[in-house]
Amino acid sequence: MGFKEKCFKKSLWVFHMSAGSCNNCDIEILDCLTPKFDIERFGMKLVGSIRHADVLLVTGIVTRKLLPRIKEVYDQAPKPIVVIAIGACACTGGMFKDSYTFKGPLDTVIPVDAYVPGCPPKPEAMLAGVVKFLNKK
Amino acid sequence: MGKKTLVPLGPYHPLLEEPEFFKLYCDGEIVKEVIWETGYNHRGIEKLCQSKTFEQVFYVVERICGICSTSHPFAYANAVESIPGVEIPERAKYIRSIVGELERVHSHLLWVGLAGHFLGYNTVFMWAWKYREPVLDMFEIITGNRNSYAMFTIGGVRRDISPEQAAQLLKVLDEVERKTTLLVGAVMDDPVIHARLKGVGILTAEDIHDFGAVGPTARASGVDIDVRRDDPYAAYDMIDWKVITANDGDVFAKAEVRLLEMYESISIIKQCLEALKKTEAGDIKVKVKEIPPGIGIGHAEAPRGEVFHFVKSDGGNSPVRHKIRAPSFTCIPTFRRSCVGGTISDAAIATAAVDPCYCCTERMSHVYDYTTGKHIMSAAELIKLSQEKTKNLKAKLKV
Ligand code: SF4
């Protein structure tokens, strides 16, 4: 088990950052909080500031204007931090890869630990992604 | 007047789902000026559309905004089909309207939840989002995906609605209708919500005309506009429904309009499902061979207001120009009237009241030199320009 996985055995605090997304992935992340999926039963919760977070969920292509801000947010994060790329946009750029504002994909900007593909990934897929990452040997 | 304090909101702020930047200039508690900085989420979609075929553009415009991911394909379909003048089958019209209205239901529920969250009513947030889930499940059953439905195509829709699905949908709608009544009761009868929302963020009909605001924002101020009635498309002129308006223009009126609109949407879907029985199953698409040269204009009423698409074709297989205007583009500037003069604590709900969607609205700004007509984009170029000005001044003043 790696160092990172060892650090994150207990309740994870999650910060969500949109790096130029279409809102869909973001809404599905919020959906994880609501009664049907309710990740709060595992002690996970969304926090308002990156300085409190264990996990950084990033959605969206990295746009030109957001590029420096994303780096800044990552620098402000307490380390170690788990970065999860949510959605096709963050993983590869998806259908926006030819756009003139595309400066990603995310893993060329900040180190990424896990990828959850899908457009948008279902809340179940996001939960499965986190669980898989934590069970990684 | 005293000193003005700047309160920055964003680009990453707990209040905002999307990266946006607001500057609130305040004097004490009172907001004096709101400045909105855009462009963070700009993904160059109009340009991207020009490199896709007419068919593929549907899936790009769907991803402009995830919440109203059917209104953009709707408007685009109206625009593109108006070039060759295609008449789509009646069944496809009904299915389009069903998907459009189902989306309105889920979008309005989402708004009610978020508004509740902003006010500190997290129970309302949880409730509304819980009742939204069956609608999303229904979307998954009908279209194959919870969001981004990929339902529309040129000349019709891609999937039919079977009688079994229709029966299931009816059951879900009855449930949602009951829950809506519950939410309406929770909002309309609560004295605290009255105190928080009445008289807050007022927009008069004049403000609406000044800014060109659309959708529920306009209707809550007594401006009776709705594309579905004023320029009917899909099945909206074949069924019986009414446009909801309110007169106060405050946040409460906007909540009222949205909540009551959900009943209308549910009734529209029910009528469409009834009408589906009379049309032949499977007749959902006409073949469109080519898009001739010409321009097409289409609009649709999204949950947030009028979406407008302009498509220009030169007879090839992709648009040569595609212009999109989303409702938030005209609704967001109304913040300058609705927030100014109120307290900072009301600014959150006054901005949320128009249900702003920033990814729809994103624009890129170009700075360009008047004398040469050249675009100046980078900071380095701007600095160079500034330095040049100083140099010229120095030469003029001979120092
Ligand atoms: S992956 Fe799909 S749903 Fe997610 S932000 Fe990108 S386009 Fe939107």
Coordinates of C-alpha atoms and ligand atoms in Angstrom, one line a residue:
Chain A
M1 CA 0.0 0.0 0.0
G2 CA 1.4 3.3 -1.0
F3 CA 1.8 6.3 1.3
K4 CA -1.1 8.2 -0.1
E5 CA -3.5 5.3 0.3
K6 CA -2.4 4.9 3.9
C7 CA -3.1 8.5 4.7
F8 CA -6.6 8.3 3.5
K9 CA -8.2 5.5 5.3
K10 CA -10.7 7.6 7.2
S11 CA -13.3 10.2 6.3
L12 CA -12.2 12.1 3.2
W13 CA -12.9 15.7 2.7
V14 CA -13.4 16.6 -0.9
F15 CA -12.9 19.8 -2.7
H16 CA -14.5 20.2 -6.1
M17 CA -12.9 22.3 -8.8
S18 CA -14.3 23.0 -12.3
A19 CA -11.6 23.5 -14.8
G20 CA -13.9 24.5 -17.7
S21 CA -16.6 21.9 -17.6
C22 CA -20.2 21.8 -18.9
N23 CA -21.8 21.6 -15.4
N24 CA -22.9 18.1 -15.9
C25 CA -20.0 16.4 -14.1
D26 CA -20.3 19.1 -11.3
I27 CA -23.9 18.4 -10.9
E28 CA -23.3 14.7 -10.7
I29 CA -20.7 15.3 -8.0
L30 CA -23.2 17.3 -6.0
D31 CA -25.7 14.4 -6.6
C32 CA -23.4 12.1 -4.7
L33 CA -24.2 14.1 -1.6
T34 CA -28.0 13.9 -1.9
P35 CA -30.1 11.2 -0.3
K36 CA -29.9 8.7 -3.1
F37 CA -26.2 8.2 -3.0
D38 CA -25.4 10.0 0.3
I39 CA -21.6 9.8 0.6
E40 CA -21.8 11.6 3.8
R41 CA -22.5 8.3 5.5
F42 CA -18.9 7.4 4.8
G43 CA -17.8 10.6 6.5
M44 CA -17.0 12.2 3.1
K45 CA -18.1 15.8 2.6
L46 CA -17.6 18.6 0.2
V47 CA -15.6 21.4 1.8
G48 CA -15.5 25.1 0.8
S49 CA -11.8 25.6 0.8
I50 CA -8.9 23.6 -0.8
R51 CA -6.9 24.1 2.4
H52 CA -9.2 21.7 4.3
A53 CA -9.3 19.0 1.6
D54 CA -7.9 15.5 1.2
V55 CA -9.2 14.9 -2.2
L56 CA -9.4 17.3 -5.2
L57 CA -12.0 16.4 -7.8
V58 CA -11.3 18.2 -11.1
T59 CA -13.8 18.3 -13.9
G60 CA -13.6 19.9 -17.3
I61 CA -11.0 20.7 -19.9
V62 CA -8.3 22.9 -18.7
T63 CA -9.1 26.3 -20.3
R64 CA -6.5 28.9 -21.1
K65 CA -7.8 31.4 -18.6
L66 CA -8.0 28.8 -15.8
L67 CA -4.6 27.2 -16.3
P68 CA -2.7 29.4 -13.8
R69 CA -5.6 29.2 -11.3
I70 CA -5.6 25.5 -11.3
K71 CA -1.9 25.4 -10.6
E72 CA -2.4 27.9 -7.8
V73 CA -5.2 25.8 -6.2
Y74 CA -3.1 22.7 -6.4
D75 CA -0.2 24.6 -4.7
Q76 CA -2.4 25.7 -1.9
A77 CA -3.6 22.2 -1.2
P78 CA -2.2 20.4 1.9
K79 CA 0.0 17.5 0.7
P80 CA -0.4 14.6 0.2
I81 CA -3.6 15.2 -1.8
V82 CA -5.4 12.8 -4.1
V83 CA -6.3 14.3 -7.4
I84 CA -9.1 12.6 -9.3
A85 CA -10.0 13.6 -12.9
I86 CA -13.7 13.3 -13.3
G87 CA -15.2 12.9 -16.8
A88 CA -13.9 12.6 -20.3
C89 CA -13.0 16.3 -20.4
A90 CA -10.5 16.1 -17.5
C91 CA -9.2 12.7 -18.5
T92 CA -8.4 13.4 -22.2
G93 CA -10.2 16.5 -23.4
G94 CA -13.0 14.5 -24.9
M95 CA -14.7 16.3 -27.8
F96 CA -13.0 19.6 -26.9
K97 CA -9.5 18.5 -27.6
D98 CA -9.4 20.6 -30.8
S99 CA -10.6 23.7 -29.1
Y100 CA -8.4 26.8 -29.1
T101 CA -8.7 27.3 -25.4
F102 CA -7.8 23.7 -24.5
K103 CA -4.7 23.6 -22.5
G104 CA -5.0 20.1 -20.9
P105 CA -5.6 17.3 -20.4
L106 CA -5.4 17.7 -16.6
D107 CA -2.5 15.3 -16.1
T108 CA -0.2 17.5 -18.1
V109 CA -0.9 20.3 -15.6
I110 CA -1.0 18.7 -12.2
P111 CA -0.3 15.1 -11.1
V112 CA -3.4 12.9 -11.3
D113 CA -4.0 9.8 -9.2
A114 CA -7.2 8.4 -10.6
Y115 CA -9.3 8.8 -13.7
V116 CA -13.1 8.4 -13.8
P117 CA -14.1 8.4 -17.5
G118 CA -17.6 9.0 -18.8
C119 CA -19.6 11.9 -20.0
P120 CA -20.8 12.5 -17.4
P121 CA -19.7 9.5 -15.2
K122 CA -22.6 8.4 -13.1
P123 CA -22.4 9.0 -9.4
E124 CA -21.9 5.3 -8.9
A125 CA -18.9 5.4 -11.2
M126 CA -17.4 8.2 -9.2
L127 CA -17.8 6.3 -5.9
A128 CA -16.4 3.2 -7.5
G129 CA -13.4 5.2 -8.7
V130 CA -12.6 6.5 -5.2
V131 CA -13.1 3.0 -3.7
K132 CA -10.9 1.4 -6.3
F133 CA -8.2 4.0 -5.6
L134 CA -8.3 3.4 -1.8
N135 CA -8.2 -0.4 -2.2
K136 CA -5.2 -0.2 -4.5
K137 CA -2.4 -2.5 -3.3
Chain B
M1 CA -20.5 58.6 0.5
G2 CA -18.1 56.5 2.5
K3 CA -15.3 54.3 1.4
K4 CA -16.1 51.4 -0.9
T5 CA -14.9 47.9 0.0
L6 CA -14.3 45.3 -2.6
V7 CA -15.7 41.8 -1.8
P8 CA -14.3 39.3 -4.3
L9 CA -16.4 36.2 -5.1
G10 CA -14.5 33.6 -7.0
P11 CA -13.1 32.3 -9.3
Y12 CA -13.2 29.3 -6.9
H13 CA -15.8 30.0 -4.3
P14 CA -17.9 27.7 -2.2
L15 CA -21.0 29.5 -3.4
L16 CA -20.3 28.9 -7.1
E17 CA -20.3 25.6 -8.9
E18 CA -18.5 27.1 -11.8
P19 CA -15.4 29.2 -12.0
E20 CA -16.7 32.8 -12.1
F21 CA -15.5 36.0 -10.8
F22 CA -17.7 38.7 -9.2
K23 CA -16.5 41.9 -7.7
L24 CA -19.0 43.4 -5.2
Y25 CA -18.2 46.9 -4.2
C26 CA -19.8 47.6 -0.9
D27 CA -20.3 50.5 1.4
G28 CA -20.8 48.9 4.8
E29 CA -23.4 46.2 4.3
I30 CA -24.9 47.7 1.1
V31 CA -23.8 46.6 -2.3
K32 CA -23.0 49.6 -4.5
E33 CA -21.8 48.0 -7.7
V34 CA -21.4 44.5 -9.2
I35 CA -18.8 43.7 -11.8
W36 CA -18.8 40.3 -13.5
E37 CA -15.7 38.9 -15.1
T38 CA -16.3 36.2 -17.6
G39 CA -14.2 33.9 -19.8
Y40 CA -13.0 31.2 -17.3
N41 CA -15.1 28.5 -18.8
H42 CA -14.8 29.5 -22.4
R43 CA -14.4 26.4 -24.5
G44 CA -14.6 27.8 -28.0
I45 CA -17.7 25.8 -28.9
E46 CA -18.9 27.9 -31.8
K47 CA -15.6 27.5 -33.5
L48 CA -15.6 23.8 -32.7
C49 CA -19.0 23.3 -34.3
Q50 CA -17.6 24.6 -37.6
S51 CA -15.2 21.7 -37.7
K52 CA -18.0 19.1 -37.1
T53 CA -20.6 17.7 -39.5
F54 CA -24.2 18.9 -39.0
E55 CA -25.0 15.6 -37.3
Q56 CA -22.1 15.8 -34.9
V57 CA -22.9 19.4 -33.8
F58 CA -25.8 18.0 -31.8
Y59 CA -23.5 16.3 -29.4
V60 CA -21.2 19.3 -29.1
V61 CA -24.0 21.8 -28.4
E62 CA -25.4 19.4 -25.9
R63 CA -22.3 19.8 -23.9
I64 CA -22.5 23.6 -23.7
C65 CA -24.4 23.2 -20.5
G66 CA -25.2 20.0 -18.6
I67 CA -28.3 21.1 -16.9
C68 CA -30.2 22.3 -20.0
S69 CA -28.6 19.8 -22.2
T70 CA -31.6 19.4 -24.4
S71 CA -32.5 23.0 -25.1
H72 CA -29.4 23.7 -27.1
P73 CA -29.9 20.7 -29.4
F74 CA -33.6 21.8 -29.6
A75 CA -32.7 25.3 -30.8
Y76 CA -30.0 23.9 -33.1
A77 CA -32.5 21.4 -34.6
N78 CA -34.9 24.2 -35.2
A79 CA -32.2 26.2 -36.9
V80 CA -30.8 23.5 -39.1
E81 CA -34.2 22.1 -40.1
S82 CA -35.3 25.5 -41.1
I83 CA -32.7 25.7 -43.9
P84 CA -34.1 22.9 -46.1
G85 CA -37.6 23.4 -44.5
V86 CA -38.0 19.9 -43.1
E87 CA -41.2 18.9 -41.5
I88 CA -40.6 16.3 -38.9
P89 CA -43.0 13.5 -38.1
E90 CA -45.7 14.2 -35.5
R91 CA -44.5 11.5 -33.2
A92 CA -41.0 13.0 -33.2
K93 CA -42.5 16.4 -32.3
Y94 CA -44.2 14.9 -29.2
I95 CA -41.1 13.1 -28.1
R96 CA -39.1 16.2 -28.4
S97 CA -41.5 18.1 -26.3
I98 CA -41.6 15.3 -23.7
V99 CA -37.8 15.4 -23.4
G100 CA -37.8 19.2 -23.3
E101 CA -40.4 19.4 -20.5
L102 CA -38.9 16.6 -18.5
E103 CA -35.7 18.6 -18.5
R104 CA -37.6 21.7 -17.3
V105 CA -38.9 19.7 -14.4
H106 CA -35.5 18.4 -13.3
S107 CA -33.9 21.8 -13.9
H108 CA -36.5 23.6 -11.8
L109 CA -36.2 21.1 -9.0
L110 CA -32.5 21.6 -9.1
W111 CA -33.0 25.3 -8.8
V112 CA -35.4 25.0 -5.9
G113 CA -32.8 22.8 -4.1
L114 CA -30.0 25.2 -4.6
A115 CA -32.1 28.2 -3.6
G116 CA -33.0 26.4 -0.4
H117 CA -29.3 25.7 0.2
F118 CA -28.4 29.4 -0.3
L119 CA -31.0 30.3 2.2
G120 CA -29.8 27.8 4.8
Y121 CA -32.7 25.4 4.2
N122 CA -30.6 22.3 3.6
T123 CA -33.7 20.1 4.1
V124 CA -35.3 21.7 1.0
F125 CA -32.0 21.1 -0.9
M126 CA -32.0 17.4 0.0
W127 CA -35.7 17.0 -0.6
A128 CA -35.7 18.7 -4.0
W129 CA -32.7 16.7 -5.2
K130 CA -34.2 13.5 -3.9
Y131 CA -37.4 14.1 -5.9
R132 CA -35.2 14.9 -8.9
E133 CA -33.7 11.5 -8.9
P134 CA -36.7 9.6 -10.3
V135 CA -36.8 12.1 -13.2
L136 CA -33.1 11.4 -14.0
D137 CA -33.8 7.7 -13.8
M138 CA -36.6 8.2 -16.3
F139 CA -34.2 10.0 -18.6
E140 CA -31.9 7.0 -18.3
I141 CA -34.7 4.7 -19.3
I142 CA -36.0 6.8 -22.2
T143 CA -32.7 8.1 -23.6
G144 CA -30.0 5.9 -22.2
N145 CA -28.2 8.6 -20.1
R146 CA -29.0 10.6 -17.0
N147 CA -27.8 13.8 -18.5
S148 CA -26.7 14.6 -22.1
Y149 CA -29.4 12.6 -23.7
A150 CA -28.3 12.5 -27.3
M151 CA -31.9 12.3 -28.3
F152 CA -32.2 14.7 -31.2
T153 CA -31.0 14.4 -34.8
I154 CA -31.7 16.2 -38.0
G155 CA -35.3 15.3 -39.1
G156 CA -36.5 13.8 -35.8
V157 CA -35.4 11.9 -32.7
R158 CA -33.1 8.9 -32.3
R159 CA -35.1 6.8 -29.9
D160 CA -38.8 6.0 -29.7
I161 CA -40.8 5.9 -26.4
S162 CA -42.4 2.5 -26.0
P163 CA -45.8 2.1 -24.3
E164 CA -44.1 0.4 -21.3
Q165 CA -41.8 3.4 -20.9
A166 CA -44.8 5.7 -21.2
A167 CA -46.6 3.9 -18.4
Q168 CA -43.5 4.1 -16.2
L169 CA -43.1 7.8 -17.0
L170 CA -46.7 8.5 -16.1
K171 CA -46.2 6.9 -12.7
V172 CA -43.1 8.9 -12.0
L173 CA -44.9 12.1 -13.1
D174 CA -47.7 11.5 -10.6
E175 CA -45.1 11.0 -7.9
V176 CA -43.3 14.2 -8.9
E177 CA -46.5 16.1 -9.0
R178 CA -47.3 15.1 -5.4
K179 CA -43.9 16.1 -4.3
T180 CA -44.1 19.4 -6.1
T181 CA -47.3 20.2 -4.2
L182 CA -45.3 19.4 -1.0
L183 CA -42.5 21.7 -2.0
V184 CA -45.0 24.5 -3.0
G185 CA -46.5 24.2 0.4
A186 CA -43.1 24.3 2.1
V187 CA -42.1 27.4 0.2
M188 CA -45.3 29.4 0.0
D189 CA -46.4 28.9 3.6
D190 CA -43.2 29.4 5.4
P191 CA -43.0 32.9 7.1
V192 CA -39.2 32.9 7.1
I193 CA -39.0 32.3 3.4
H194 CA -41.5 35.1 2.9
A195 CA -39.4 37.4 5.0
R196 CA -36.2 36.4 3.2
L197 CA -37.5 36.5 -0.4
K198 CA -40.2 39.1 -0.6
G199 CA -39.0 42.4 -1.8
V200 CA -35.5 41.1 -2.4
G201 CA -33.7 41.5 -5.7
I202 CA -36.6 43.3 -7.4
L203 CA -36.5 43.6 -11.1
T204 CA -39.2 45.8 -12.7
A205 CA -40.6 45.2 -16.1
E206 CA -38.6 48.2 -17.3
D207 CA -35.3 46.6 -16.0
I208 CA -36.3 43.4 -18.0
H209 CA -36.7 45.4 -21.2
D210 CA -33.5 47.4 -20.6
F211 CA -31.4 44.2 -20.2
G212 CA -33.4 42.0 -22.6
A213 CA -33.8 39.4 -19.9
V214 CA -35.8 36.3 -20.8
G215 CA -37.5 33.2 -19.3
P216 CA -38.7 32.9 -15.7
T217 CA -36.7 36.0 -14.8
A218 CA -38.8 38.1 -17.2
R219 CA -42.1 36.3 -16.5
A220 CA -41.7 36.9 -12.7
S221 CA -41.7 40.6 -13.5
G222 CA -44.9 40.5 -15.4
V223 CA -43.3 40.4 -18.9
D224 CA -45.3 37.7 -20.6
I225 CA -42.9 36.1 -23.0
D226 CA -42.4 32.5 -23.8
V227 CA -41.0 31.1 -27.1
R228 CA -43.1 28.0 -26.8
R229 CA -46.2 30.1 -27.2
D230 CA -45.0 33.1 -29.2
D231 CA -43.3 31.1 -31.9
P232 CA -44.4 27.5 -31.4
Y233 CA -42.1 24.7 -32.3
A234 CA -42.3 20.9 -31.7
A235 CA -45.6 20.0 -30.3
Y236 CA -46.3 23.1 -28.2
D237 CA -49.1 24.4 -30.5
M238 CA -50.9 21.1 -30.5
I239 CA -51.5 20.9 -26.8
D240 CA -53.2 22.9 -24.2
W241 CA -51.1 24.8 -21.6
K242 CA -50.5 28.2 -20.3
V243 CA -47.7 30.6 -19.6
I244 CA -47.1 31.3 -15.9
T245 CA -46.4 34.9 -14.9
A246 CA -46.1 36.8 -11.6
N247 CA -46.0 40.6 -11.1
D248 CA -43.7 41.3 -8.1
G249 CA -40.4 40.8 -9.8
D250 CA -38.7 39.8 -6.5
V251 CA -37.0 36.5 -5.7
F252 CA -40.2 35.1 -4.3
A253 CA -42.1 35.7 -7.6
K254 CA -39.3 33.9 -9.5
A255 CA -39.6 30.9 -7.2
E256 CA -43.4 30.9 -7.6
V257 CA -43.1 31.0 -11.4
R258 CA -40.7 28.1 -11.4
L259 CA -42.7 26.0 -9.0
L260 CA -46.0 26.6 -10.9
E261 CA -44.3 26.0 -14.2
M262 CA -43.5 22.5 -13.1
Y263 CA -47.2 21.7 -13.0
E264 CA -47.6 23.0 -16.5
S265 CA -44.6 20.8 -17.7
I266 CA -46.1 17.8 -16.1
S267 CA -49.4 18.4 -17.8
I268 CA -47.7 19.0 -21.1
I269 CA -45.9 15.6 -20.8
K270 CA -49.0 13.8 -19.9
Q271 CA -50.9 15.3 -22.9
C272 CA -48.0 14.3 -25.2
L273 CA -47.9 10.8 -23.9
E274 CA -51.6 10.6 -24.6
A275 CA -51.1 11.9 -28.1
L276 CA -48.3 9.4 -28.7
K277 CA -50.8 6.6 -28.6
K278 CA -52.5 8.0 -31.7
T279 CA -49.4 8.1 -33.8
E280 CA -47.7 5.2 -35.4
A281 CA -44.8 3.7 -33.4
G282 CA -41.4 3.9 -35.0
D283 CA -42.3 6.9 -37.2
I284 CA -39.7 9.2 -35.5
K285 CA -37.5 10.4 -38.2
V286 CA -37.4 11.7 -41.8
K287 CA -34.3 11.3 -43.8
V288 CA -32.6 14.6 -44.6
K289 CA -30.0 14.1 -47.4
E290 CA -28.3 17.4 -47.4
I291 CA -28.4 20.9 -46.0
P292 CA -28.6 23.4 -48.9
P293 CA -26.8 26.7 -48.7
G294 CA -28.6 29.2 -46.6
I295 CA -29.1 30.5 -43.1
G296 CA -31.2 29.0 -40.4
I297 CA -32.5 30.6 -37.2
G298 CA -33.9 28.6 -34.4
H299 CA -34.9 29.2 -30.9
A300 CA -36.2 27.2 -28.0
E301 CA -37.4 27.9 -24.5
A302 CA -34.9 26.5 -22.1
P303 CA -35.7 26.2 -18.4
R304 CA -33.8 29.6 -18.0
G305 CA -35.3 31.4 -21.1
E306 CA -34.8 31.7 -24.8
V307 CA -31.9 29.9 -26.4
F308 CA -31.0 31.2 -29.8
H309 CA -29.0 29.5 -32.5
F310 CA -27.9 30.8 -35.9
V311 CA -26.5 28.4 -38.5
K312 CA -25.1 29.3 -41.8
S313 CA -24.5 26.6 -44.4
D314 CA -22.7 26.7 -47.7
G315 CA -24.0 23.4 -48.9
G316 CA -21.1 21.4 -47.5
N317 CA -21.4 19.0 -44.6
S318 CA -20.6 21.3 -41.7
P319 CA -21.8 24.8 -40.7
V320 CA -19.7 27.7 -41.9
R321 CA -20.9 29.8 -39.0
H322 CA -22.7 28.9 -35.9
K323 CA -23.8 31.5 -33.4
I324 CA -25.3 30.7 -30.0
R325 CA -26.9 32.9 -27.5
A326 CA -27.9 31.4 -24.2
P327 CA -30.5 33.0 -21.9
S328 CA -28.0 33.7 -19.0
F329 CA -26.2 36.1 -21.3
T330 CA -29.0 38.6 -20.9
C331 CA -30.1 37.5 -17.4
I332 CA -26.8 37.8 -15.6
P333 CA -26.3 41.5 -16.3
T334 CA -29.6 42.2 -14.4
F335 CA -27.5 41.7 -11.2
R336 CA -26.6 45.3 -11.6
R337 CA -30.2 46.2 -10.8
S338 CA -31.2 43.3 -8.5
C339 CA -28.1 43.3 -6.2
V340 CA -27.3 46.9 -6.1
G341 CA -28.9 48.6 -3.1
G342 CA -29.4 45.4 -1.2
T343 CA -27.3 43.9 1.5
I344 CA -24.4 41.5 0.9
S345 CA -26.3 38.7 2.6
D346 CA -29.1 39.1 0.0
A347 CA -26.7 39.2 -2.9
A348 CA -26.3 35.4 -3.0
I349 CA -30.0 34.7 -3.4
A350 CA -30.5 37.6 -5.7
T351 CA -27.9 36.3 -8.1
A352 CA -29.1 32.7 -7.7
A353 CA -32.7 33.9 -8.5
V354 CA -32.1 34.1 -12.2
D355 CA -30.7 30.6 -12.2
P356 CA -27.5 31.8 -13.9
C357 CA -25.6 29.3 -16.0
Y358 CA -22.1 30.5 -16.7
C359 CA -20.9 27.8 -19.0
C360 CA -23.7 28.7 -21.4
T361 CA -22.6 32.3 -21.4
E362 CA -18.9 32.3 -21.6
R363 CA -17.4 34.7 -24.0
M364 CA -13.9 35.5 -24.9
S365 CA -12.9 39.1 -25.0
H366 CA -10.6 40.5 -27.7
V367 CA -8.8 43.7 -27.2
Y368 CA -7.9 45.3 -30.4
D369 CA -6.0 48.2 -31.6
Y370 CA -8.2 50.8 -33.3
T371 CA -5.6 52.3 -35.5
T372 CA -4.1 49.1 -36.9
G373 CA -7.1 46.8 -36.4
K374 CA -4.8 44.2 -35.0
H375 CA -5.9 41.9 -32.2
I376 CA -4.0 42.3 -29.0
M377 CA -4.4 39.3 -26.7
S378 CA -1.6 38.6 -24.4
A379 CA -0.5 40.5 -21.4
A380 CA 3.0 41.0 -22.9
E381 CA 1.4 42.7 -26.0
L382 CA -0.7 45.0 -23.8
I383 CA 2.4 46.0 -21.8
K384 CA 4.2 46.7 -25.0
L385 CA 1.3 48.9 -26.1
S386 CA 1.4 50.8 -22.8
Q387 CA 5.2 51.3 -23.0
E388 CA 4.8 52.6 -26.6
K389 CA 2.3 55.1 -25.4
T390 CA 4.7 56.4 -22.8
K391 CA 7.4 56.6 -25.4
N392 CA 5.2 58.6 -27.7
L393 CA 4.2 60.9 -24.9
K394 CA 7.8 61.4 -24.0
A395 CA 8.6 62.3 -27.6
K396 CA 5.7 64.7 -27.7
L397 CA 6.6 66.4 -24.4
K398 CA 10.3 66.3 -25.5
V399 CA 11.6 64.9 -22.2
Ligands
SF4_1 S1 -17.0 15.0 -19.4 FE1 -18.9 15.4 -20.4 S2 -20.3 15.9 -18.8 FE2 -18.3 16.1 -17.9 S3 -17.7 18.2 -18.2 FE3 -17.0 17.2 -20.0 S4 -18.6 17.4 -21.5 FE4 -19.5 17.8 -19.5

